[in-house]
Each structure stands twice: as C-alpha cells, then as structure tokens.
C-alpha cells in the first residue's frame, strides 16, 4: 500500500550523530516536527533550532516552502534563522580580524536565503553593514564580503534603496574611481551603483554627481570580463534613467570618450568569448543608442519651414549640379531636364515634397538618412538618382518614397523607441564598428533596395512586394551576426532576389512535407534510435578521457588531472598529472578508481561543492557554467571543471546516461535535430533506378595487435 500523500520520508543530519531516517507529516506544524527531532537527540530548547536543506543552497525550511520537500531529501538540523542572525550580528562586530572575516563569509553565504535575510534585516543589519563601509576601516576580503552580504540582502527587495546616505554613496563611488582596487570590491561596488540608479530616481541624481563616464571607461580597458560587464551595466543604468533632455548630452560625452571603439577593441574583438550577461549588456547599450533616434523619428517636417525645405533642394543639387566638361553640353542639358523632374520622379507629393515627411514614424529621420547618404556616399547616391530618373515610366524606383519606407522598416527591425528586454542577448557587433552605424546601415540597405528593384523588374504597383523582399534580405543577413558592415554587405550580395525565392520554396516544401502525419509518426519511431546513437557517442568520448584543469579558490593553477571511463562502462579511472597531457592517458597510469555503481548523482553549476563560494560572490560566471560534480558514498564528491562548453556537455550527458537519466544538454538537442533530419531525408530518398548490391561488402582484415583491449583486472 503506498504511503499517504502528506507523509514525506527524509534523512535528517546532525553534526557528530548518525543521520536519522524519519517520516514527516506535512499536516503537522513545523515546530512540532522540529521538537520531535530534537527529542530524538535529547537536545533542549527546540525553539532555537530549524531544518535546512543539506545541499549547496542551505536554505531554511519554512511553513511556506515545506511542500517542496521530496521523498528521499536530506535535511539538516541547525540553528534557527533568528539565532543565526543574532550570532552573526555579534560576530561581525568582533575585534578579532580573523573572527570577523569568518563571520562575514558566513553572512555573505547565508544572506542568499530570504528567511535568514529577513531576520538579519530585522536586527537593523543593513545599517550595521553600511556603517562598516562608511567607517572605511575594512579593506580587502573584509570589505569584499561586507559588500557581497549587502548586495545579497538588498536583492530580496525587503529594504528600499531610498534609505541610504550620501556618505555611503560617496564611499561606494570612491571604490569605483580608484585606479587600483580589489577586483571583488570593484565588482560589488559597480553592482551596488547599478541597483541604486535603477531602483531610485533620487539615488540616480546622487550617483550621477559622484561618478563620471571618464571614471568608468578605464575599467573597460582591462581584461576582466566580469568587471567590464558590470561597468557597461552602470553606464546603461545611467543612460536609461537620465531625463530625456540629458540623454543626447550623455551620448555626446560617450562619443567624446570613444566608448564605442573601446568596447569594440577590448570586449567584442578580445580573445575571450562573450558570455550571456555581457551579450545582454551590449544589447541594452545598442537599444539605448538607437533610441536616441526616436526624437527625430517622431518629429514631423513643417512644410512651411524654408530651412527644412532647403534640404530637399540640397538633395537635388548634389544629384544634378555636378560640373561637366565644357564640350559636354548634351550631358548638361540632360541633367537640367532631369533636375526639373526630380520631385515628380522621387516623391509622392509632386508639388510640395516636404509633405512626404509629415508621416511619423519615420518623420525627419528619413530626411536625415537621405542627406547623409547624399553627402557621405555621393557617387552611389548620384548613380541611383540618375539611373531611376532616366528609366521609363512606372519602372523608376522612387528614391524619396523608398527612403521613407526603408527608414520606417529599419526602425521596426531594430525596435527603435522600445525599452530593452530583460532576457535578450541579441546585440550586433557591426553596430559597434562605426560612430554613425544607423546611417551607414541605411546607406547599405537603400542600395540593396535599388538592386532588388531591378532584379524584380518592379513597377510602382510592386512597391510593397519589393519592400517585403528587402525586409527578408535584411533580416536573414542580420541572423548571422556580421562582425562588420562590410561583412553585412557581403552577406546581402549572396541574398539576391533569386536566392530568396529558392529559400522560400525550400522552406515551404520542408514545412509541408515534414508536418504531415506519416512523417511525424516516422520521426517518433526513429527518435529512440538516434538518442541511443548519441548516448553511445557520449560514452565513447568518456572512454577516450579528458584532461581537467585544477582551479583553486584564489587563482588558476597550472595543474591537471585526467579522467576516463573503462570500456565496459563500469569504472571511472582518474589521477593527478604534472602537466597537460598530449593525447590519451593509459588506464594503468591512472591510480584512482570510482565504480559507476557507487555514483549517486551528478550536480552542476552552483550546486557543486567547489562552486559554493564562487556562487556566493557571483564571480567567475564562465567557470560556474563549466562546473559539475559526481556524488558518491556519503557526501563524497569528485569535482570537475570542463575545459570548454563542448566537453561539459559531453561529460554531463555521458554521466547522466550511465545513471539512466535524461541527456538534456544543448549539444544533445542540436545533435538530435541534425541526425534526425539527416536520417529522415535518407529514408525518404527516392531509390528508383538505384541498384542495391546483392553481395555484402568484404570483411576487413584482422588488426595486427590487440593492445586496445581493456584489461578488466
């Protein structure tokens, strides 16, 4: 008979005692359960104890979250959150530096739990931490853990950011402005400034008075990507919260400080891969930069304003008033004739073209783009205007109307005027390669539009169809994330109208063919075979083995260890190495063994024991993403840090396969899609007129030796 749904079987630990196996009745008050546990170990004052998850989180069990306890969970009896908060509150005020440091480490780790955080904040703990910072007596690790605990406590949203003094802000800003500052302190300080700016308009004013862009720029010129990420985050926060009238001024300052070129050379084109958080901050900066165009995009042209109308005359002058040789009078006459037809050919409103720019969006932004193109790319501009002015009726591509619609389209593609998304990482490196990237983007696209118009042999009735094709060309070219505007231009060269038609046809056929019921049934039938193939590949890779780098809590060590799976998939062989091996390491040189049968679980990221402190400090995010551990026996771990994302996926997949669990890495999903699509296409091939041999292929010769055979002894 199955146990009642309200009964949970768990193991409860207590230091110095054997774990207690017991059943928890979820209908009982938690205080009664704790009292029962304390009586079992003869512990007085059960009200001073609490239950805690015995994992890397160490989060307290409360009446609110107790339903998350699962059968087989391991809990720990520990000091209650109120008692723990009181003890740490006293310990961090100790006169002994060692005791104070240990207390601050514990506080930084415990503050991630909202139950503890609430108790510590009730003791006015936030004020105590801010006073410690304002006093300026702590430095190095003491200051680092103080700021870490402060950030973790504030992240719960219990205390308002508006409560902090100018003295505290000045102190934090001072840490950011110092040229030589501890990395952890600098990271925490930048994170605090970002949160202050984003969460309080009053604090934005105070922070903006203490920090200048010039003081932040040097942090981008280092090699620490975490510091660079936090720095760009602070710049983005200042940009986002600045009043509208100050944003253009701030953009001008950023241009003077060459922020774009510094980010391009020190971040985007550095040797380090860009992690997700950095990609998000670059995306936010990209969006905020393009949003500066919103004012012009939503500004209508005044048809009666002579200065604005003069810009249209300037466009005509650049196109037609080019000095010609004296003996080429025919060309001069032709240009004069075409000049008179300029507004009729290229604008919707022939009498007063200024009316075309009263549509918002794109408003005056379209005219700005046209003038930039005419002045900065004069040859291309003249060629397009003259070419279309000389075409037969209805086949001319109207430059004015095209520019207006194209500018509107580009604003839609780049979401000009919209606030950045919190989870998006979609930044484009090419927009960081030029100070006038939007205008240059327009110049490339207007030439593409003219080229596509000719390829489609379009007439004025086909205008919307041409714009749809151009939009598809642009969006397809952007998906490959070109590193420069030249690469974007090259990509567009390969996306001609003919190629777009082929891609559309191919996608349409694939969609129609692969969505039918028989095809879907065949996919479901093949999928287990493909998954088994991926599993065998992962296990074969584990048998080949991998060299893992050892990383200490303080600095990277050039020491290695090697691990590989036995061919019979029963044992993990591993051992330390003096140097990075070249090729595979033989089994007999790997001294340590771990039977696969003893493995209980595989944990990753912050759940790994060797990542606990790193997780508390929110440092080394790249290392955190490559960490995994194997749990065996009683709380024994074999800790790994993969050399790259591919090895991480291979090993976590392989270990999960050994334990009979699902392989869920992104590489497995990618391999599944690739192999499944390939197998589907092979099975659906038309085999007519293809001769299948009657005789099987010959058996290969036996190997010259059998040294590759694994010795089970």
Coordinates of C-alpha atoms in Angstrom, one line a residue, residues 143-699:
X143 CA 35.3 44.8 2.6
X144 CA 34.6 42.3 -0.2
X145 CA 32.5 40.0 1.9
X146 CA 30.8 43.0 3.6
X147 CA 29.7 44.3 0.2
X148 CA 28.7 40.8 -1.0
X149 CA 26.4 40.4 2.0
X150 CA 24.9 43.8 1.4
X151 CA 24.1 43.0 -2.2
X152 CA 22.6 39.6 -1.3
X153 CA 20.4 41.2 1.4
X154 CA 19.2 44.0 -0.9
X155 CA 18.4 41.6 -3.7
X156 CA 15.4 40.3 -1.7
X157 CA 13.7 43.6 -2.1
X158 CA 12.8 43.9 1.6
X159 CA 14.6 47.2 2.2
X160 CA 14.1 50.3 0.0
X161 CA 17.1 51.7 -1.8
X162 CA 15.9 55.3 -1.0
X163 CA 17.2 54.9 2.6
X164 CA 20.9 55.3 2.0
X165 CA 23.0 58.3 2.9
X166 CA 25.2 60.4 0.7
X167 CA 28.2 59.3 2.7
X168 CA 27.6 55.7 1.8
X169 CA 27.2 56.6 -1.9
X170 CA 30.4 58.6 -1.9
X171 CA 32.2 55.7 -0.3
X172 CA 31.0 53.2 -2.9
X173 CA 31.7 55.6 -5.7
X174 CA 35.2 56.1 -4.3
X175 CA 35.9 52.4 -4.7
X176 CA 34.9 52.6 -8.3
X177 CA 37.0 55.7 -9.0
X178 CA 40.2 54.3 -7.5
X179 CA 42.7 53.1 -10.1
X180 CA 44.0 50.1 -8.1
X181 CA 41.2 48.4 -6.3
X182 CA 40.5 44.7 -5.3
X183 CA 38.6 43.0 -8.1
X184 CA 35.8 41.6 -5.8
X185 CA 35.3 45.0 -4.1
X186 CA 35.1 46.7 -7.5
X187 CA 32.6 44.2 -8.8
X188 CA 30.3 44.6 -5.7
X189 CA 30.6 48.4 -5.9
X190 CA 29.6 48.6 -9.5
X191 CA 26.7 46.2 -8.8
X192 CA 25.5 48.5 -5.9
X193 CA 25.7 51.6 -8.1
X194 CA 23.7 49.9 -10.9
X195 CA 21.0 48.9 -8.4
X196 CA 20.9 52.3 -6.9
X197 CA 20.4 54.0 -10.2
X198 CA 17.8 51.5 -11.5
X199 CA 15.7 51.5 -8.3
X200 CA 15.6 55.1 -7.2
X201 CA 15.4 58.3 -9.2
X202 CA 16.7 60.3 -6.2
X203 CA 19.7 58.0 -5.9
X204 CA 20.3 58.4 -9.7
X205 CA 20.8 62.1 -9.1
X206 CA 23.3 61.5 -6.3
X207 CA 25.2 58.7 -8.2
X208 CA 25.4 60.9 -11.3
X209 CA 27.0 63.6 -9.3
X210 CA 29.7 61.2 -7.9
X211 CA 30.5 59.2 -11.0
X212 CA 31.5 60.4 -14.4
X213 CA 31.8 58.4 -17.6
X214 CA 35.5 59.2 -17.7
X215 CA 36.0 57.4 -14.4
X216 CA 34.2 54.3 -15.7
X217 CA 36.0 54.0 -19.0
X218 CA 39.3 52.7 -17.6
X219 CA 37.5 49.6 -16.2
X220 CA 36.6 48.6 -19.8
X221 CA 40.2 48.6 -20.9
X222 CA 41.2 45.8 -18.6
X223 CA 41.0 42.0 -19.3
X224 CA 38.4 41.0 -16.6
X225 CA 35.1 40.4 -18.5
X226 CA 33.1 40.5 -15.2
X227 CA 34.4 44.0 -14.4
X228 CA 33.7 45.1 -18.0
X229 CA 30.2 43.7 -17.8
X230 CA 29.4 45.5 -14.5
X231 CA 30.9 48.7 -15.9
X232 CA 28.7 48.6 -19.0
X233 CA 25.7 47.8 -16.8
X234 CA 26.3 51.0 -14.8
X235 CA 26.7 53.1 -18.0
X236 CA 23.4 51.6 -19.3
X237 CA 21.6 52.3 -16.0
X238 CA 22.8 56.0 -16.1
X239 CA 21.7 56.2 -19.7
X240 CA 18.3 54.6 -19.1
X241 CA 17.4 56.8 -16.1
X242 CA 18.7 60.1 -17.5
X243 CA 16.0 62.6 -18.3
X244 CA 15.2 62.8 -22.0
X245 CA 16.8 66.2 -22.3
X246 CA 20.1 64.9 -20.9
X247 CA 20.4 61.7 -23.0
X248 CA 21.6 63.4 -26.1
X249 CA 24.2 65.2 -23.9
X250 CA 25.3 61.9 -22.4
X251 CA 25.5 60.3 -25.8
X252 CA 27.8 63.2 -26.9
X253 CA 30.0 62.6 -23.8
X254 CA 30.2 58.8 -24.6
X255 CA 31.2 59.7 -28.2
X256 CA 33.9 62.0 -26.9
X257 CA 35.2 59.3 -24.6
X258 CA 35.2 56.9 -27.6
X259 CA 33.2 54.3 -25.6
X260 CA 32.2 52.5 -28.8
X261 CA 35.7 52.0 -30.1
X262 CA 36.9 50.9 -26.6
X263 CA 34.1 48.3 -26.3
X264 CA 34.9 47.1 -29.9
X265 CA 38.6 46.6 -29.3
X266 CA 38.6 45.5 -25.6
X267 CA 35.3 43.4 -25.4
X268 CA 33.9 42.4 -28.8
X269 CA 37.2 41.8 -30.5
X270 CA 39.1 40.4 -27.5
X271 CA 40.2 36.8 -27.4
X272 CA 37.6 35.8 -24.7
X273 CA 34.2 34.6 -25.8
X274 CA 31.4 36.9 -24.8
X275 CA 29.2 35.4 -22.1
X276 CA 25.4 35.8 -21.9
X277 CA 25.5 38.6 -19.3
X278 CA 27.9 40.7 -21.4
X279 CA 25.9 40.0 -24.5
X280 CA 22.8 41.3 -22.7
X281 CA 24.5 44.5 -21.6
X282 CA 25.8 45.1 -25.1
X283 CA 22.3 44.6 -26.4
X284 CA 20.9 47.1 -23.9
X285 CA 23.6 49.6 -24.9
X286 CA 22.7 49.0 -28.6
X287 CA 19.0 49.6 -27.9
X288 CA 19.6 52.7 -25.8
X289 CA 21.8 54.2 -28.5
X290 CA 19.3 53.6 -31.3
X291 CA 16.5 55.0 -29.1
X292 CA 18.3 58.4 -29.4
X293 CA 16.8 58.4 -32.9
X294 CA 13.3 58.3 -31.6
X295 CA 13.0 62.1 -31.3
X296 CA 13.8 62.7 -35.0
X297 CA 11.7 59.6 -35.9
X298 CA 8.6 61.2 -34.2
X299 CA 9.2 64.7 -35.5
X300 CA 7.1 65.8 -38.4
X301 CA 8.5 68.1 -41.1
X302 CA 6.9 71.5 -41.3
X303 CA 6.1 72.0 -45.0
X304 CA 6.2 75.8 -44.4
X305 CA 9.7 75.8 -42.9
X306 CA 12.0 77.0 -45.6
X307 CA 15.2 75.7 -43.8
X308 CA 13.8 72.2 -43.9
X309 CA 12.6 72.5 -47.5
X310 CA 16.1 73.7 -48.4
X311 CA 17.3 70.2 -47.5
X312 CA 15.3 68.7 -50.4
X313 CA 16.8 71.3 -52.7
X314 CA 20.2 70.3 -51.4
X315 CA 19.4 66.7 -52.4
X316 CA 18.5 67.8 -55.9
X317 CA 21.6 70.0 -56.1
X318 CA 24.0 67.2 -55.2
X319 CA 22.4 64.8 -57.7
X320 CA 22.3 67.2 -60.7
X321 CA 24.6 70.2 -60.3
X322 CA 27.8 68.4 -61.0
X323 CA 30.4 70.3 -63.0
X324 CA 30.7 68.9 -66.5
X325 CA 33.3 69.5 -69.2
X326 CA 32.5 72.5 -71.4
X327 CA 32.3 70.3 -74.6
X328 CA 29.8 68.0 -73.0
X329 CA 26.8 70.4 -73.4
X330 CA 24.4 67.5 -74.1
X331 CA 25.1 66.0 -70.7
X332 CA 24.5 69.4 -69.1
X333 CA 21.2 69.8 -70.9
X334 CA 20.1 66.3 -69.9
X335 CA 20.9 66.9 -66.2
X336 CA 18.9 70.2 -66.3
X337 CA 15.9 68.4 -67.8
X338 CA 16.1 65.5 -65.2
X339 CA 16.6 68.0 -62.4
X340 CA 13.2 69.5 -63.2
X341 CA 11.6 66.1 -62.9
X342 CA 13.3 65.2 -59.6
X343 CA 10.4 65.8 -57.3
X344 CA 7.9 64.2 -59.7
X345 CA 10.0 61.1 -60.1
X346 CA 11.1 60.5 -56.5
X347 CA 8.4 61.8 -54.2
X348 CA 4.7 61.1 -53.6
X349 CA 3.7 64.7 -53.3
X350 CA 5.0 66.3 -56.5
X351 CA 4.0 69.9 -55.6
X352 CA 5.5 70.0 -52.1
X353 CA 7.7 67.0 -51.3
X354 CA 8.0 68.2 -47.7
X355 CA 4.5 66.8 -47.1
X356 CA 6.0 63.3 -47.5
X357 CA 8.0 63.7 -44.3
X358 CA 5.0 64.6 -42.2
X359 CA 4.3 60.8 -41.7
X360 CA 5.5 59.6 -38.3
X361 CA 7.3 57.3 -38.0
X362 CA 9.8 57.9 -39.7
X363 CA 9.4 61.7 -39.8
X364 CA 12.6 63.8 -40.1
X365 CA 14.8 60.7 -39.6
X366 CA 14.2 59.6 -43.2
X367 CA 15.3 63.0 -44.5
X368 CA 18.4 62.9 -42.2
X369 CA 19.3 59.5 -43.7
X370 CA 18.8 60.7 -47.3
X371 CA 21.1 63.8 -46.7
X372 CA 23.7 61.6 -45.0
X373 CA 23.7 59.2 -48.0
X374 CA 23.9 62.0 -50.5
X375 CA 26.9 63.7 -48.7
X376 CA 28.9 60.7 -47.5
X377 CA 28.3 58.3 -50.4
X378 CA 27.8 60.8 -53.2
X379 CA 28.8 58.6 -56.1
X380 CA 26.3 55.9 -55.1
X381 CA 23.6 58.5 -54.5
X382 CA 24.1 60.2 -57.8
X383 CA 24.1 56.8 -59.6
X384 CA 20.8 55.7 -58.0
X385 CA 19.0 59.1 -58.6
X386 CA 20.1 59.5 -62.3
X387 CA 19.5 55.8 -63.1
X388 CA 15.9 56.0 -61.9
X389 CA 15.3 59.4 -63.3
X390 CA 16.2 58.1 -66.8
X391 CA 14.0 55.0 -66.6
X392 CA 10.8 54.5 -68.5
X393 CA 7.6 55.4 -66.7
X394 CA 6.5 53.2 -63.8
X395 CA 9.8 51.3 -63.7
X396 CA 11.7 54.0 -61.8
X397 CA 12.4 53.3 -58.1
X398 CA 11.4 56.5 -56.3
X399 CA 14.3 57.4 -54.1
X400 CA 12.3 59.7 -51.7
X401 CA 9.4 57.2 -51.1
X402 CA 11.9 54.3 -50.8
X403 CA 14.0 56.1 -48.3
X404 CA 11.0 57.0 -46.1
X405 CA 9.6 53.4 -46.2
X406 CA 13.0 51.9 -45.7
X407 CA 13.8 54.1 -42.7
X408 CA 10.5 53.1 -41.1
X409 CA 11.3 49.4 -41.8
X410 CA 14.8 49.7 -40.2
X411 CA 13.3 51.3 -37.1
X412 CA 10.9 48.4 -36.8
X413 CA 13.6 45.8 -37.3
X414 CA 15.8 47.5 -34.7
X415 CA 12.8 48.3 -32.4
X416 CA 13.7 52.0 -32.1
X417 CA 11.8 53.6 -29.2
X418 CA 11.2 50.3 -27.4
X419 CA 12.7 49.6 -24.0
X420 CA 15.3 46.8 -23.9
X421 CA 14.1 43.3 -22.9
X422 CA 15.4 41.9 -19.7
X423 CA 16.3 38.5 -21.2
X424 CA 17.5 39.4 -24.7
X425 CA 21.2 38.9 -25.8
X426 CA 20.6 39.9 -29.4
X427 CA 23.4 42.5 -30.0
X428 CA 25.0 43.0 -33.4
X429 CA 28.8 43.6 -33.4
X430 CA 28.7 45.5 -36.7
X431 CA 26.8 48.4 -35.0
X432 CA 29.8 49.0 -32.7
X433 CA 32.2 49.5 -35.7
X434 CA 31.0 53.0 -36.8
X435 CA 30.0 56.2 -35.0
X436 CA 27.1 56.7 -37.4
X437 CA 26.1 53.0 -37.6
X438 CA 22.4 53.5 -38.2
X439 CA 23.0 55.9 -41.1
X440 CA 25.6 53.6 -42.6
X441 CA 23.2 50.7 -42.2
X442 CA 20.6 52.8 -44.1
X443 CA 23.1 53.5 -46.9
X444 CA 23.8 49.8 -47.5
X445 CA 20.1 48.9 -47.4
X446 CA 19.0 51.7 -49.8
X447 CA 21.5 50.4 -52.4
X448 CA 20.2 46.9 -51.7
X449 CA 16.6 48.1 -52.3
X450 CA 17.6 49.6 -55.7
X451 CA 19.4 46.4 -56.7
X452 CA 16.4 44.2 -55.7
X453 CA 14.0 46.6 -57.6
X454 CA 16.0 46.0 -60.8
X455 CA 16.2 42.2 -60.2
X456 CA 12.4 42.0 -59.7
X457 CA 11.8 44.3 -62.7
X458 CA 9.4 46.1 -60.5
X459 CA 6.9 48.8 -61.3
X460 CA 5.3 51.3 -58.9
X461 CA 2.5 48.8 -58.3
X462 CA 5.1 46.3 -57.0
X463 CA 6.5 48.7 -54.3
X464 CA 5.1 46.8 -51.3
X465 CA 6.3 43.4 -52.7
X466 CA 9.8 44.8 -53.2
X467 CA 9.8 46.1 -49.6
X468 CA 8.8 42.7 -48.3
X469 CA 11.7 41.0 -50.2
X470 CA 14.1 43.7 -48.9
X471 CA 13.0 43.2 -45.3
X472 CA 13.6 39.4 -45.7
X473 CA 17.0 40.0 -47.2
X474 CA 18.0 42.3 -44.3
X475 CA 16.6 40.1 -41.5
X476 CA 18.3 37.0 -43.0
X477 CA 21.6 38.8 -43.2
X478 CA 21.3 40.0 -39.6
X479 CA 20.7 36.5 -38.3
X480 CA 24.4 35.5 -38.9
X481 CA 25.6 38.5 -36.8
X482 CA 28.1 40.0 -39.2
X483 CA 31.2 41.4 -37.4
X484 CA 31.3 44.5 -39.6
X485 CA 29.3 46.5 -42.0
X486 CA 31.4 45.1 -44.9
X487 CA 30.5 41.6 -43.9
X488 CA 26.9 42.6 -43.8
X489 CA 27.2 44.0 -47.3
X490 CA 28.9 40.8 -48.5
X491 CA 26.1 38.7 -46.9
X492 CA 23.5 40.7 -48.8
X493 CA 25.3 40.1 -52.1
X494 CA 24.6 36.3 -51.6
X495 CA 20.9 37.0 -50.9
X496 CA 19.7 38.1 -54.3
X497 CA 16.0 38.0 -55.2
X498 CA 16.6 34.7 -57.0
X499 CA 18.2 33.2 -53.8
X500 CA 15.3 34.5 -51.7
X501 CA 12.8 32.7 -54.0
X502 CA 14.9 29.5 -53.7
X503 CA 15.0 29.8 -49.9
X504 CA 11.2 30.4 -49.7
X505 CA 10.5 27.4 -51.9
X506 CA 12.8 25.1 -49.9
X507 CA 11.3 26.2 -46.6
X508 CA 7.8 25.9 -47.9
X509 CA 8.4 22.3 -49.2
X510 CA 10.1 21.3 -45.9
X511 CA 7.3 22.7 -43.9
X512 CA 4.6 21.0 -46.0
X513 CA 6.5 17.6 -46.2
X514 CA 7.6 17.3 -42.6
X515 CA 4.3 18.3 -41.0
X516 CA 2.2 15.5 -42.4
X517 CA 1.0 12.8 -40.1
X518 CA 3.0 9.8 -41.6
X519 CA 6.2 11.9 -41.4
X520 CA 5.6 12.8 -37.8
X521 CA 5.0 9.2 -36.9
X522 CA 8.2 8.2 -38.6
X523 CA 10.1 10.8 -36.7
X524 CA 8.8 9.5 -33.4
X525 CA 9.8 6.0 -34.4
X526 CA 13.3 7.0 -35.4
X527 CA 14.0 9.3 -32.4
X528 CA 14.9 6.5 -29.8
X529 CA 17.4 5.1 -32.3
X530 CA 19.0 8.5 -32.7
X531 CA 19.1 9.0 -29.0
X532 CA 20.8 5.7 -28.5
X533 CA 23.4 6.7 -31.1
X534 CA 24.1 9.9 -29.3
X535 CA 24.3 8.1 -26.0
X536 CA 26.9 5.7 -27.4
X537 CA 28.9 8.6 -28.8
X538 CA 29.0 10.3 -25.4
X539 CA 30.1 7.1 -23.7
X540 CA 32.8 6.5 -26.3
X541 CA 34.1 10.0 -25.6
X542 CA 34.2 9.3 -21.9
X543 CA 36.2 6.2 -22.7
X544 CA 38.7 8.3 -24.5
X545 CA 39.0 10.6 -21.4
X546 CA 39.7 14.3 -20.9
X547 CA 42.3 16.4 -19.1
X548 CA 40.7 18.7 -16.5
X549 CA 42.4 21.8 -15.0
X550 CA 42.6 22.2 -11.3
X551 CA 41.4 25.5 -10.1
X552 CA 42.0 26.8 -6.6
X553 CA 39.7 29.3 -4.8
X554 CA 42.3 32.0 -5.2
X555 CA 44.0 31.7 -8.5
X556 CA 44.3 29.4 -11.5
X557 CA 46.9 26.6 -11.0
X558 CA 48.6 25.0 -13.9
X559 CA 48.0 21.5 -12.6
X560 CA 45.9 18.9 -14.3
X561 CA 44.1 15.6 -13.6
X562 CA 42.8 13.1 -16.1
X563 CA 39.6 11.0 -16.0
X564 CA 38.3 8.3 -18.4
X565 CA 35.7 5.7 -18.4
X566 CA 36.5 2.0 -18.7
X567 CA 35.5 0.3 -22.0
X568 CA 33.0 -1.9 -20.1
X569 CA 31.4 1.3 -18.6
X570 CA 31.8 0.1 -15.1
X571 CA 34.7 2.2 -13.6
X572 CA 35.9 5.8 -13.8
X573 CA 39.7 5.9 -13.8
X574 CA 41.4 9.2 -12.7
X575 CA 44.6 10.6 -11.4
X576 CA 46.6 13.8 -11.0
X577 CA 49.1 14.8 -13.7
X578 CA 52.1 17.0 -13.6
X579 CA 51.4 18.7 -16.9
X580 CA 48.8 18.9 -19.6
X581 CA 48.9 15.5 -21.5
X582 CA 49.2 15.2 -25.2
X583 CA 46.8 12.6 -26.3
X584 CA 45.1 9.9 -24.3
X585 CA 46.5 8.7 -20.9
X586 CA 46.7 4.9 -20.5
X587 CA 44.4 3.3 -17.9
X588 CA 47.4 1.7 -16.0
X589 CA 48.8 5.2 -15.2
X590 CA 45.5 6.4 -13.6
X591 CA 45.8 5.2 -10.0
X592 CA 42.3 6.1 -8.6
X593 CA 39.1 4.3 -9.4
X594 CA 35.4 5.1 -8.8
X595 CA 32.9 2.4 -9.6
X596 CA 30.0 3.7 -11.6
X597 CA 27.6 1.7 -9.4
X598 CA 28.7 3.9 -6.4
X599 CA 27.7 7.2 -8.2
X600 CA 24.6 8.6 -6.6
X601 CA 24.0 11.8 -8.5
X602 CA 25.5 14.4 -10.9
X603 CA 25.2 18.1 -9.9
X604 CA 26.1 21.2 -11.9
X605 CA 26.8 24.9 -11.5
X606 CA 26.0 26.4 -8.1
X607 CA 25.1 23.1 -6.7
X608 CA 28.7 21.9 -6.9
X609 CA 30.7 21.9 -3.6
X610 CA 33.7 23.6 -5.3
X611 CA 31.4 26.4 -6.6
X612 CA 29.7 27.4 -3.3
X613 CA 32.0 30.4 -2.5
X614 CA 32.1 31.4 -6.2
X615 CA 28.4 31.3 -6.3
X616 CA 28.1 33.5 -3.2
X617 CA 30.4 36.1 -4.7
X618 CA 28.7 35.9 -8.1
X619 CA 32.2 35.7 -9.6
X620 CA 33.7 33.6 -12.4
X621 CA 30.4 33.0 -14.2
X622 CA 32.2 31.3 -17.1
X623 CA 33.8 28.8 -14.7
X624 CA 30.5 28.3 -13.0
X625 CA 28.9 27.3 -16.3
X626 CA 31.6 24.6 -16.8
X627 CA 31.5 23.1 -13.3
X628 CA 29.9 19.7 -12.4
X629 CA 30.4 17.2 -9.6
X630 CA 29.8 13.4 -9.1
X631 CA 28.3 12.5 -5.7
X632 CA 29.3 9.1 -4.3
X633 CA 29.2 7.3 -0.9
X634 CA 28.3 9.7 2.0
X635 CA 28.9 13.4 0.9
X636 CA 32.0 12.5 -1.1
X637 CA 32.4 14.4 -4.4
X638 CA 34.6 14.2 -7.5
X639 CA 34.7 17.8 -8.7
X640 CA 35.2 18.7 -12.4
X641 CA 35.7 22.0 -14.3
X642 CA 35.4 21.2 -18.0
X643 CA 37.9 22.9 -20.4
X644 CA 35.1 24.2 -22.6
X645 CA 31.3 24.0 -23.2
X646 CA 31.5 21.1 -25.5
X647 CA 33.4 18.9 -23.0
X648 CA 31.0 20.0 -20.3
X649 CA 28.0 18.8 -22.4
X650 CA 29.8 15.5 -23.4
X651 CA 30.6 14.6 -19.7
X652 CA 27.3 15.6 -18.1
X653 CA 25.4 13.8 -20.9
X654 CA 27.6 10.7 -20.5
X655 CA 27.4 10.6 -16.7
X656 CA 23.6 11.0 -16.8
X657 CA 23.4 8.3 -19.4
X658 CA 25.4 6.0 -17.1
X659 CA 22.9 6.7 -14.3
X660 CA 20.0 6.1 -16.6
X661 CA 18.9 9.7 -16.6
X662 CA 17.9 12.0 -19.5
X663 CA 20.7 13.7 -21.5
X664 CA 19.4 17.3 -21.6
X665 CA 22.3 19.4 -22.8
X666 CA 22.0 21.9 -25.7
X667 CA 24.5 19.8 -27.6
X668 CA 22.2 16.8 -27.4
X669 CA 19.3 18.8 -28.7
X670 CA 21.5 20.1 -31.6
X671 CA 22.8 16.6 -32.4
X672 CA 19.3 15.2 -32.2
X673 CA 18.0 17.7 -34.7
X674 CA 20.9 17.3 -37.1
X675 CA 20.9 13.4 -37.1
X676 CA 17.1 13.1 -37.1
X677 CA 16.7 15.4 -40.1
X678 CA 19.5 13.6 -41.9
X679 CA 18.0 10.2 -41.2
X680 CA 14.6 11.4 -42.3
X681 CA 15.9 12.6 -45.6
X682 CA 17.8 9.4 -46.2
X683 CA 14.7 7.3 -45.5
X684 CA 12.6 9.4 -47.8
X685 CA 15.0 9.3 -50.7
X686 CA 13.6 8.1 -54.0
X687 CA 15.5 4.9 -54.7
X688 CA 14.2 4.3 -58.1
X689 CA 16.9 3.3 -60.7
X690 CA 19.4 2.9 -57.9
X691 CA 20.9 -0.6 -57.9
X692 CA 21.4 -2.2 -54.5
X693 CA 24.2 -4.8 -54.4
X694 CA 23.3 -8.4 -53.7
X695 CA 26.7 -9.2 -52.1
X696 CA 27.7 -7.6 -48.8
X697 CA 31.0 -5.7 -48.7
X698 CA 34.1 -7.7 -47.7
X699 CA 35.1 -8.2 -44.1

